[in-house]
Short mmCIF file of C-alpha atoms in Angstrom, two decimals:
data_model
loop_
_atom_site.label_atom_id
_atom_site.label_comp_id
_atom_site.label_asym_id
_atom_site.label_seq_id
_atom_site.Cartn_x
_atom_site.Cartn_y
_atom_site.Cartn_z
CA MET A 1 0.02 -0.09 -0.52
CA LEU A 2 1.16 3.48 -0.92
CA HIS A 3 0.91 5.88 1.77
CA SER A 4 0.30 9.55 0.92
CA ASN A 5 3.24 11.98 1.59
CA ALA A 6 3.50 16.22 2.88
CA THR A 7 3.73 16.94 -1.14
CA LYS A 8 0.21 14.99 -1.57
CA PRO A 9 -1.64 14.72 1.85
CA ASP A 10 -4.46 12.36 1.67
CA LEU A 11 -7.03 11.27 4.43
CA ASP A 12 -3.82 9.01 5.45
CA TRP A 13 -1.00 11.28 6.15
CA SER A 14 0.83 11.19 8.62
CA GLN A 15 2.88 13.45 10.20
CA ILE A 16 4.48 10.32 12.06
CA ARG A 17 5.00 8.87 9.27
CA GLU A 18 6.89 12.22 7.65
CA THR A 19 9.26 12.63 10.70
CA SER A 20 9.68 8.97 10.22
CA ARG A 21 11.17 9.42 7.11
CA LEU A 22 13.46 12.53 7.79
CA LEU A 23 14.89 10.99 11.03
CA ILE A 24 15.61 7.50 8.59
CA LEU A 25 17.29 9.96 5.65
CA SER A 26 19.25 12.08 8.38
CA ALA A 27 21.00 8.54 8.90
CA VAL A 28 21.50 7.34 5.14
CA GLN A 29 23.20 10.81 5.15
CA VAL A 30 25.53 10.16 7.66
CA GLU A 31 25.95 6.79 6.96
CA ALA A 32 26.74 7.62 3.40
CA MET A 33 29.15 10.12 4.48
CA LEU A 34 31.28 7.72 6.66
CA ASN A 35 31.52 5.18 4.06
CA GLU A 36 32.68 7.86 1.72
CA SER A 37 35.21 8.87 3.90
CA ASP A 38 36.28 5.59 4.71
CA GLY A 39 38.43 5.15 1.27
CA SER A 40 40.57 8.44 1.88
CA VAL A 41 41.31 7.43 6.13
CA ASN A 42 42.43 3.65 4.67
CA THR A 43 44.75 5.85 1.97
CA LEU A 44 46.31 7.72 4.87
CA THR A 45 46.70 5.68 7.07
CA ASP A 46 48.32 3.16 4.75
CA SER A 47 51.13 6.22 3.85
CA PHE A 48 51.04 7.36 7.58
CA THR A 49 52.33 3.66 8.32
CA CYS A 50 54.60 3.64 5.21
CA LEU A 51 56.15 7.16 6.68
CA VAL A 52 56.54 5.33 10.23
CA GLU A 53 58.49 3.03 8.01
CA HIS A 54 60.79 4.90 5.69
CA MET A 55 61.32 7.32 8.92
CA GLN A 56 62.64 4.12 11.30
CA ALA A 57 64.84 3.01 8.26
CA ILE A 58 66.43 6.44 7.49
CA ASP A 59 67.21 7.50 10.90
CA ASP A 60 68.66 3.47 10.93
CA TYR A 61 70.95 4.79 8.19
CA LEU A 62 72.02 8.34 9.57
CA HIS A 63 72.93 6.85 13.01
CA ALA A 64 75.24 4.59 11.37
CA LEU A 65 76.65 7.05 9.33
CA GLU A 66 80.42 8.59 11.32
CA SER A 67 78.97 11.69 13.42
CA SER A 68 78.85 15.20 11.41
CA PRO A 69 76.89 18.41 11.22
CA THR A 70 75.00 17.65 7.98
CA ARG A 71 74.24 14.28 9.49
CA ASP A 72 73.87 15.24 13.16
CA ASN A 73 70.99 18.06 11.40
CA ALA A 74 69.52 15.24 9.43
CA ILE A 75 68.91 13.02 12.58
CA ILE A 76 67.28 16.91 14.43
CA CYS A 77 64.85 16.55 10.96
CA CYS A 78 64.13 12.50 11.10
CA GLU A 79 62.99 13.37 14.67
CA GLU A 80 60.61 16.24 13.96
CA THR A 81 59.32 14.42 11.07
CA THR A 82 58.38 11.66 13.72
CA ASP A 83 56.90 14.10 15.96
CA LYS A 84 54.40 15.29 13.42
CA ILE A 85 53.63 11.66 12.08
CA LYS A 86 52.24 10.91 15.92
CA ALA A 87 50.67 13.95 15.82
CA SER A 88 48.53 12.90 12.76
CA ILE A 89 48.41 9.19 14.43
CA ILE A 90 46.58 10.83 17.70
CA ALA A 91 44.17 12.97 14.69
CA PHE A 92 43.06 9.77 12.90
CA GLN A 93 42.21 9.01 16.74
CA PHE A 94 39.97 11.19 17.39
CA TYR A 95 38.52 10.87 13.92
CA ASP A 96 38.00 6.79 14.47
CA ARG A 97 36.61 8.19 18.20
CA MET A 98 34.18 10.63 15.59
CA VAL A 99 33.17 7.63 12.78
CA GLN A 100 32.45 5.34 16.31
CA CYS A 101 30.18 9.06 17.71
CA LEU A 102 28.44 9.26 14.08
CA GLN A 103 27.64 5.14 13.61
CA HIS A 104 25.73 5.73 17.24
CA VAL A 105 24.22 8.64 15.82
CA THR A 106 22.78 6.73 12.73
CA SER A 107 21.47 3.39 14.38
CA ASN A 108 19.73 5.69 17.38
CA LEU A 109 17.96 7.87 14.47
CA LYS A 110 17.05 4.34 13.01
CA GLY A 111 15.92 3.32 15.60
CA LEU A 112 13.89 5.40 16.87
CA SER A 113 12.67 5.97 13.07
CA GLU A 114 11.47 2.25 13.63
CA LEU A 115 9.68 3.28 16.87
CA VAL A 116 7.85 6.54 16.09
CA ALA A 117 6.46 4.78 12.86
CA ASP A 118 5.61 1.63 14.75
CA GLN A 119 1.71 2.78 16.30
CA ASN A 120 2.23 -0.76 18.86
CA ARG A 121 5.43 0.90 20.40
CA LEU A 122 5.06 4.52 19.85
CA TYR A 123 2.54 5.03 22.59
CA SER A 124 4.24 2.73 24.62
CA PRO A 125 5.96 3.77 27.49
CA ASN A 126 7.87 0.74 27.90
CA ALA A 127 9.07 0.77 24.39
CA TRP A 128 10.28 3.58 24.79
CA LEU A 129 12.41 2.50 27.80
CA GLU A 130 13.56 -0.34 26.15
CA PHE A 131 15.09 1.83 23.29
CA GLN A 132 16.24 4.23 25.82
CA GLN A 133 18.37 1.22 27.14
CA GLN A 134 19.82 -0.17 23.99
CA ILE A 135 21.07 3.62 23.04
CA ARG A 136 23.19 3.88 26.62
CA ALA A 137 24.03 0.35 26.24
CA ARG A 138 26.00 1.00 23.38
CA TYR A 139 27.87 3.55 24.82
CA THR A 140 31.51 3.05 25.52
CA MET A 141 32.65 5.82 27.24
CA GLU A 142 31.28 6.84 30.56
CA SER A 143 31.17 10.52 29.76
CA GLU A 144 28.47 9.83 26.89
CA LYS A 145 26.53 7.85 29.29
CA VAL A 146 26.74 10.76 31.97
CA MET A 147 25.82 13.09 29.27
CA PHE A 148 22.34 10.32 27.85
CA ASP A 149 21.19 10.38 31.76
CA ALA A 150 21.06 14.11 31.68
CA ILE A 151 19.45 14.79 29.27
CA LEU A 152 16.59 11.91 29.76
CA GLN A 153 16.93 13.60 32.99
CA GLY A 154 15.05 17.08 31.11
CA LYS A 155 19.00 18.95 31.18
CA SER A 156 19.28 21.30 28.45
CA ILE A 157 21.75 20.51 25.75
CA THR A 158 23.97 23.05 26.80
CA GLU A 159 23.62 21.98 30.67
CA ALA A 160 24.68 17.80 29.67
CA LEU A 161 27.50 19.00 27.72
CA ALA A 162 28.71 21.14 30.67
CA ILE A 163 28.00 18.06 32.82
CA LYS A 164 29.79 15.61 30.12
CA THR A 165 32.88 17.60 30.29
CA ALA A 166 32.85 18.47 33.92
CA HIS A 167 32.79 14.19 33.79
CA GLN A 168 35.63 14.25 31.57
CA GLN A 169 38.10 16.82 33.53
CA GLU A 170 37.40 14.57 36.31
CA GLN A 171 38.67 11.53 34.83
CA SER A 172 41.55 13.27 33.28
CA ASP A 173 43.66 11.32 34.61
CA ASP A 174 42.73 8.10 33.28
CA ILE A 175 42.73 6.80 30.00
CA GLU A 176 39.53 6.22 28.59
CA LEU A 177 39.49 2.73 25.99
CA PHE A 178 36.64 3.44 22.86
#
């Protein structure tokens, strides 16, 4: 059965169905962008792996030479380049974390769309609670759970972000693995 839409509304038109479609659209857009970026990031990762190997080989060759101002300057350049590579690797770790967060967002949007589109679940507090528990269970970092809990307690976005930031600062001595 073909349902009506906002461009051709009829008696079957539903704002809930329109909401569900827009949620799915948002999830698909994020997912498509993540898929497109994977190739570029894989290329960068391979390139940096090769750079690290070459820098190590160059450093080994330089250390095998007799000491001279030119050799010593070249070693310093290798060390500086290695530091830049390490900084880049840290940036890749941030990217990995961002991808994980965006994957959670797309999963949540899809789940919300399914929940809103299902008349049997839409008005069921238990269905909403189960969905919220599924979302919370996907989070791997405690700071995400703290922010999630703040939102469910009715905090504003600004307040929830502040609570998350404060939690991260309290935990700054600990390393959160994701």
